[in-house]
PDB file of C-alpha atoms in Angstrom:
ATOM      1  CA  MET A 299       0.000   0.000   0.000  1.00  0.00           C
ATOM      2  CA  SER A 300       1.201   3.494  -0.835  1.00  0.00           C
ATOM      3  CA  THR A 301       2.198   5.799   1.993  1.00  0.00           C
ATOM      4  CA  VAL A 302       1.443   8.923  -0.056  1.00  0.00           C
ATOM      5  CA  PRO A 303      -2.036   9.757  -1.367  1.00  0.00           C
ATOM      6  CA  ASN A 304      -2.635  10.482  -5.038  1.00  0.00           C
ATOM      7  CA  ILE A 305      -4.192  13.596  -6.573  1.00  0.00           C
ATOM      8  CA  TRP A 306      -7.602  11.960  -6.945  1.00  0.00           C
ATOM      9  CA  GLN A 307      -7.740  11.049  -3.250  1.00  0.00           C
ATOM     10  CA  LEU A 308      -6.833  14.616  -2.309  1.00  0.00           C
ATOM     11  CA  ARG A 309      -9.481  16.003  -4.634  1.00  0.00           C
ATOM     12  CA  VAL A 310     -12.154  13.683  -3.230  1.00  0.00           C
ATOM     13  CA  PHE A 311     -11.193  14.632   0.331  1.00  0.00           C
ATOM     14  CA  ASP A 312     -11.385  18.342  -0.504  1.00  0.00           C
ATOM     15  CA  CYS A 313     -14.795  17.982  -2.129  1.00  0.00           C
ATOM     16  CA  VAL A 314     -16.278  15.987   0.763  1.00  0.00           C
ATOM     17  CA  ALA A 315     -14.775  18.423   3.288  1.00  0.00           C
ATOM     18  CA  ARG A 316     -16.139  21.426   1.408  1.00  0.00           C
ATOM     19  CA  LEU A 317     -19.640  20.010   0.879  1.00  0.00           C
ATOM     20  CA  GLU A 318     -19.838  18.095   4.183  1.00  0.00           C
ATOM     21  CA  ASN A 319     -21.833  15.476   2.321  1.00  0.00           C
ATOM     22  CA  VAL A 320     -20.632  12.353   0.503  1.00  0.00           C
ATOM     23  CA  THR A 321     -23.650  12.148  -1.815  1.00  0.00           C
ATOM     24  CA  LYS A 322     -23.226  15.750  -2.981  1.00  0.00           C
ATOM     25  CA  ALA A 323     -19.503  15.171  -3.440  1.00  0.00           C
ATOM     26  CA  ALA A 324     -20.251  12.073  -5.516  1.00  0.00           C
ATOM     27  CA  GLN A 325     -22.607  14.101  -7.708  1.00  0.00           C
ATOM     28  CA  GLU A 326     -20.052  16.886  -8.164  1.00  0.00           C
ATOM     29  CA  LEU A 327     -17.259  14.442  -8.983  1.00  0.00           C
ATOM     30  CA  LEU A 328     -19.481  12.282 -11.211  1.00  0.00           C
ATOM     31  CA  ARG A 329     -18.825   9.130  -9.204  1.00  0.00           C
ATOM     32  CA  THR A 330     -20.982   6.847  -7.086  1.00  0.00           C
ATOM     33  CA  GLN A 331     -21.386   7.439  -3.380  1.00  0.00           C
ATOM     34  CA  PRO A 332     -19.712   4.102  -2.525  1.00  0.00           C
ATOM     35  CA  ALA A 333     -16.715   5.052  -4.693  1.00  0.00           C
ATOM     36  CA  ILE A 334     -16.319   8.337  -2.819  1.00  0.00           C
ATOM     37  CA  THR A 335     -16.727   6.647   0.560  1.00  0.00           C
ATOM     38  CA  SER A 336     -14.152   4.019  -0.403  1.00  0.00           C
ATOM     39  CA  CYS A 337     -11.716   6.717  -1.514  1.00  0.00           C
ATOM     40  CA  VAL A 338     -12.105   8.602   1.783  1.00  0.00           C
ATOM     41  CA  PHE A 339     -11.528   5.407   3.783  1.00  0.00           C
ATOM     42  CA  ALA A 340      -8.446   4.614   1.671  1.00  0.00           C
ATOM     43  CA  LEU A 341      -7.059   8.094   2.356  1.00  0.00           C
ATOM     44  CA  GLU A 342      -7.722   7.711   6.075  1.00  0.00           C
ATOM     45  CA  LYS A 343      -5.915   4.363   5.998  1.00  0.00           C
ATOM     46  CA  ILE A 344      -2.906   5.851   4.176  1.00  0.00           C
ATOM     47  CA  LEU A 345      -2.706   8.702   6.686  1.00  0.00           C
ATOM     48  CA  GLY A 346      -3.498   6.528   9.691  1.00  0.00           C
ATOM     49  CA  ALA A 347      -6.056   9.066  10.876  1.00  0.00           C
ATOM     50  CA  THR A 348      -9.778   9.626  11.097  1.00  0.00           C
ATOM     51  CA  LEU A 349     -10.354  12.743   9.012  1.00  0.00           C
ATOM     52  CA  PHE A 350     -14.137  12.924   9.280  1.00  0.00           C
ATOM     53  CA  GLU A 351     -16.739  12.564  11.973  1.00  0.00           C
ATOM     54  CA  ARG A 352     -19.785  10.914  10.480  1.00  0.00           C
ATOM     55  CA  ASN A 353     -23.319  11.403  11.758  1.00  0.00           C
ATOM     56  CA  LYS A 354     -26.902  11.582  10.486  1.00  0.00           C
ATOM     57  CA  THR A 355     -26.690  15.242   9.498  1.00  0.00           C
ATOM     58  CA  GLY A 356     -23.513  14.982   7.470  1.00  0.00           C
ATOM     59  CA  ILE A 357     -19.803  14.330   7.497  1.00  0.00           C
ATOM     60  CA  TYR A 358     -17.594  16.857   9.267  1.00  0.00           C
ATOM     61  CA  LEU A 359     -13.848  17.324   9.580  1.00  0.00           C
ATOM     62  CA  THR A 360     -12.131  16.207  12.766  1.00  0.00           C
ATOM     63  CA  GLU A 361      -9.317  18.371  14.166  1.00  0.00           C
ATOM     64  CA  VAL A 362      -6.846  16.239  12.240  1.00  0.00           C
ATOM     65  CA  GLY A 363      -9.073  16.560   9.164  1.00  0.00           C
ATOM     66  CA  VAL A 364      -8.970  20.357   9.447  1.00  0.00           C
ATOM     67  CA  ALA A 365      -5.168  20.277   9.582  1.00  0.00           C
ATOM     68  CA  ALA A 366      -5.069  17.972   6.553  1.00  0.00           C
ATOM     69  CA  HIS A 367      -7.562  20.123   4.649  1.00  0.00           C
ATOM     70  CA  ILE A 368      -5.477  23.272   5.060  1.00  0.00           C
ATOM     71  CA  ARG A 369      -2.478  21.542   3.484  1.00  0.00           C
ATOM     72  CA  ILE A 370      -4.470  19.654   0.856  1.00  0.00           C
ATOM     73  CA  LYS A 371      -6.051  22.868  -0.440  1.00  0.00           C
ATOM     74  CA  LYS A 372      -2.550  24.298  -0.977  1.00  0.00           C
ATOM     75  CA  ILE A 373      -1.388  21.122  -2.713  1.00  0.00           C
ATOM     76  CA  LEU A 374      -4.413  21.110  -5.026  1.00  0.00           C
ATOM     77  CA  ALA A 375      -3.836  24.795  -5.839  1.00  0.00           C
ATOM     78  CA  ALA A 376      -0.264  23.930  -6.858  1.00  0.00           C
ATOM     79  CA  VAL A 377      -1.538  21.047  -9.014  1.00  0.00           C
ATOM     80  CA  GLU A 378      -4.104  23.298 -10.654  1.00  0.00           C
ATOM     81  CA  GLU A 379      -1.434  25.906 -11.372  1.00  0.00           C
ATOM     82  CA  ALA A 380       0.805  23.253 -12.936  1.00  0.00           C
ATOM     83  CA  MET A 381      -2.038  22.127 -15.191  1.00  0.00           C
ATOM     84  CA  ARG A 382      -2.549  25.693 -16.386  1.00  0.00           C
ATOM     85  CA  LEU A 383       0.868  25.440 -18.066  1.00  0.00           C
ATOM     86  CA  LEU A 384      -0.590  23.112 -20.690  1.00  0.00           C
ATOM     87  CA  PRO A 385      -0.914  24.781 -24.088  1.00  0.00           C
ATOM     88  CA  GLY A 386      -4.199  25.275 -25.908  1.00  0.00           C
ATOM     89  CA  GLU A 387      -7.729  25.525 -24.683  1.00  0.00           C
ATOM     90  CA  ARG A 388      -9.162  22.673 -22.666  1.00  0.00           C
ATOM     91  CA  LYS A 389     -12.784  21.684 -22.239  1.00  0.00           C
ATOM     92  CA  ILE A 390     -11.941  20.081 -18.920  1.00  0.00           C
ATOM     93  CA  ALA A 391     -11.081  21.920 -15.706  1.00  0.00           C
ATOM     94  CA  PRO A 392      -7.407  21.748 -14.629  1.00  0.00           C
ATOM     95  CA  LEU A 393      -8.151  19.775 -11.447  1.00  0.00           C
ATOM     96  CA  SER A 394     -10.353  17.336 -13.354  1.00  0.00           C
ATOM     97  CA  MET A 395      -7.517  16.738 -15.772  1.00  0.00           C
ATOM     98  CA  ALA A 396      -4.995  16.415 -12.944  1.00  0.00           C
ATOM     99  CA  SER A 397      -7.199  13.876 -11.167  1.00  0.00           C
ATOM    100  CA  ARG A 398      -6.663  11.512 -14.095  1.00  0.00           C
ATOM    101  CA  ILE A 399      -2.914  11.548 -13.591  1.00  0.00           C
ATOM    102  CA  THR A 400      -1.634   8.568 -11.650  1.00  0.00           C
ATOM    103  CA  ARG A 401       1.170   8.708  -9.162  1.00  0.00           C
ATOM    104  CA  SER A 402       3.211   6.337 -11.334  1.00  0.00           C
ATOM    105  CA  GLN A 403       2.873   8.776 -14.249  1.00  0.00           C
ATOM    106  CA  VAL A 404       4.062  11.674 -12.086  1.00  0.00           C
ATOM    107  CA  LEU A 405       7.003   9.663 -10.744  1.00  0.00           C
ATOM    108  CA  ALA A 406       7.905   8.594 -14.294  1.00  0.00           C
ATOM    109  CA  LEU A 407       7.954  12.214 -15.498  1.00  0.00           C
ATOM    110  CA  ILE A 408      10.137  13.293 -12.564  1.00  0.00           C
ATOM    111  CA  ALA A 409      12.557  10.379 -13.007  1.00  0.00           C
ATOM    112  CA  ILE A 410      12.897  10.925 -16.766  1.00  0.00           C
ATOM    113  CA  HIS A 411      13.516  14.624 -16.148  1.00  0.00           C
ATOM    114  CA  GLU A 412      16.249  13.797 -13.627  1.00  0.00           C
ATOM    115  CA  CYS A 413      17.855  10.839 -15.440  1.00  0.00           C
ATOM    116  CA  HIS A 414      17.553  11.926 -19.094  1.00  0.00           C
ATOM    117  CA  SER A 415      16.909   8.320 -20.094  1.00  0.00           C
ATOM    118  CA  PHE A 416      13.969   5.937 -19.942  1.00  0.00           C
ATOM    119  CA  ARG A 417      16.280   3.070 -18.953  1.00  0.00           C
ATOM    120  CA  ALA A 418      17.943   4.994 -16.095  1.00  0.00           C
ATOM    121  CA  ALA A 419      14.570   6.350 -14.927  1.00  0.00           C
ATOM    122  CA  ALA A 420      13.113   2.828 -14.919  1.00  0.00           C
ATOM    123  CA  ALA A 421      16.063   1.555 -12.887  1.00  0.00           C
ATOM    124  CA  LYS A 422      15.722   4.453 -10.429  1.00  0.00           C
ATOM    125  CA  LEU A 423      12.040   3.605  -9.874  1.00  0.00           C
ATOM    126  CA  GLY A 424      12.582  -0.167  -9.865  1.00  0.00           C
ATOM    127  CA  LEU A 425      10.388  -0.641 -12.949  1.00  0.00           C
ATOM    128  CA  THR A 426      10.819  -2.383 -16.249  1.00  0.00           C
ATOM    129  CA  ASP A 427      11.546  -0.144 -19.222  1.00  0.00           C
ATOM    130  CA  ALA A 428       8.147  -1.099 -20.683  1.00  0.00           C
ATOM    131  CA  SER A 429       6.267  -0.090 -17.508  1.00  0.00           C
ATOM    132  CA  LEU A 430       8.023   3.248 -17.318  1.00  0.00           C
ATOM    133  CA  GLN A 431       7.453   3.967 -21.002  1.00  0.00           C
ATOM    134  CA  ARG A 432       3.767   3.060 -20.679  1.00  0.00           C
ATOM    135  CA  SER A 433       3.351   5.475 -17.755  1.00  0.00           C
ATOM    136  CA  ALA A 434       5.294   8.223 -19.531  1.00  0.00           C
ATOM    137  CA  ARG A 435       3.484   7.883 -22.848  1.00  0.00           C
ATOM    138  CA  THR A 436       0.051   7.573 -21.208  1.00  0.00           C
ATOM    139  CA  LEU A 437       0.678  10.806 -19.324  1.00  0.00           C
ATOM    140  CA  GLU A 438       1.751  12.494 -22.537  1.00  0.00           C
ATOM    141  CA  SER A 439      -1.361  11.212 -24.322  1.00  0.00           C
ATOM    142  CA  ASN A 440      -3.728  12.187 -21.496  1.00  0.00           C
ATOM    143  CA  LEU A 441      -2.340  15.715 -21.362  1.00  0.00           C
ATOM    144  CA  GLY A 442      -2.343  16.025 -25.137  1.00  0.00           C
ATOM    145  CA  CYS A 443       1.135  17.518 -25.425  1.00  0.00           C
ATOM    146  CA  GLU A 444       4.712  16.433 -25.953  1.00  0.00           C
ATOM    147  CA  LEU A 445       6.649  15.965 -22.719  1.00  0.00           C
ATOM    148  CA  TYR A 446       9.677  14.028 -24.023  1.00  0.00           C
ATOM    149  CA  ARG A 447      12.026  14.327 -26.997  1.00  0.00           C
ATOM    150  CA  ASN A 448      14.803  12.194 -28.406  1.00  0.00           C
ATOM    151  CA  THR A 449      18.261  13.719 -28.465  1.00  0.00           C
ATOM    152  CA  ALA A 450      21.682  12.392 -29.416  1.00  0.00           C
ATOM    153  CA  SER A 451      22.424  11.847 -25.735  1.00  0.00           C
ATOM    154  CA  GLY A 452      19.095  10.161 -24.920  1.00  0.00           C
ATOM    155  CA  ILE A 453      15.568  11.077 -23.950  1.00  0.00           C
ATOM    156  CA  LYS A 454      15.080  14.538 -22.499  1.00  0.00           C
ATOM    157  CA  THR A 455      11.986  16.223 -21.218  1.00  0.00           C
ATOM    158  CA  THR A 456      10.717  19.125 -23.298  1.00  0.00           C
ATOM    159  CA  GLU A 457      10.585  22.615 -21.802  1.00  0.00           C
ATOM    160  CA  LEU A 458       6.998  21.910 -20.737  1.00  0.00           C
ATOM    161  CA  GLY A 459       8.049  18.508 -19.387  1.00  0.00           C
ATOM    162  CA  ASP A 460      10.820  20.174 -17.374  1.00  0.00           C
ATOM    163  CA  GLU A 461       8.437  22.677 -15.809  1.00  0.00           C
ATOM    164  CA  LEU A 462       5.769  20.066 -15.058  1.00  0.00           C
ATOM    165  CA  ALA A 463       8.386  17.720 -13.573  1.00  0.00           C
ATOM    166  CA  LEU A 464       9.662  20.446 -11.245  1.00  0.00           C
ATOM    167  CA  ARG A 465       6.164  21.430 -10.174  1.00  0.00           C
ATOM    168  CA  PHE A 466       5.026  17.851  -9.654  1.00  0.00           C
ATOM    169  CA  LYS A 467       8.194  17.120  -7.689  1.00  0.00           C
ATOM    170  CA  ARG A 468       7.203  19.953  -5.316  1.00  0.00           C
ATOM    171  CA  VAL A 469       3.648  18.566  -5.145  1.00  0.00           C
ATOM    172  CA  GLU A 470       5.006  15.088  -4.336  1.00  0.00           C
ATOM    173  CA  SER A 471       7.215  16.588  -1.638  1.00  0.00           C
ATOM    174  CA  GLN A 472       4.340  18.616  -0.163  1.00  0.00           C
ATOM    175  CA  THR A 473       2.030  15.591  -0.240  1.00  0.00           C
ATOM    176  CA  ALA A 474       4.607  13.370   1.483  1.00  0.00           C
ATOM    177  CA  ALA A 475       5.228  16.073   4.111  1.00  0.00           C
ATOM    178  CA  MET A 476       1.485  16.458   4.691  1.00  0.00           C
ATOM    179  CA  ALA A 477       1.074  12.700   5.112  1.00  0.00           C
ATOM    180  CA  GLU A 478       3.974  12.556   7.549  1.00  0.00           C
ATOM    181  CA  ALA A 479       2.623  15.528   9.535  1.00  0.00           C
ATOM    182  CA  ILE A 480      -0.848  13.976   9.785  1.00  0.00           C
ATOM    183  CA  ARG A 481       0.634  10.678  10.923  1.00  0.00           C
ATOM    184  CA  GLY A 482       2.602  12.658  13.541  1.00  0.00           C
ATOM    185  CA  LEU A 483      -0.607  14.245  14.832  1.00  0.00           C
ATOM    186  CA  THR A 484      -2.204  10.859  15.385  1.00  0.00           C
ATOM    187  CA  HIS A 485       0.849   8.852  16.507  1.00  0.00           C
ATOM    188  CA  PRO A 486       3.171  11.083  18.567  1.00  0.00           C
TER     189      PRO A 486
END
């Protein structure tokens, strides 16, 4: 199990916290109520904390949930800002687009940016070359823009790929720090 939540889990948490209602959050996010509930429970398991108090009138943030929400809103703002770098007009909101990005795709982009080679990036992440390439190319396809280019010295990230890699590296760092801080609040 991952020790760091993904963008989708953060987005679901934010929506439930803002609306104080799982059913309304499910409607806003175009998912089923059980899917949203499952996502919230998965996030709570990753963080080792109860983030919501549930009762008949709604679902409300606990003290730990409030602390998490403050940080998660900042993380999601950084993700949204990174998505605004994408060229062209989009029919989908930046956070909706970002929610489709998997953690493995983000880690692949960062590793390729740092290693300048698919093979070295795959080794750094402990993946096969094929797995890394699939993550990298799926991200590129989902975003609808070129993130990598071939050069004489190997694969390099494009200018856009460089900027996204740097921003997503900060997001990963902030998300890991948030998770660690929340775990510290519940397990001193």
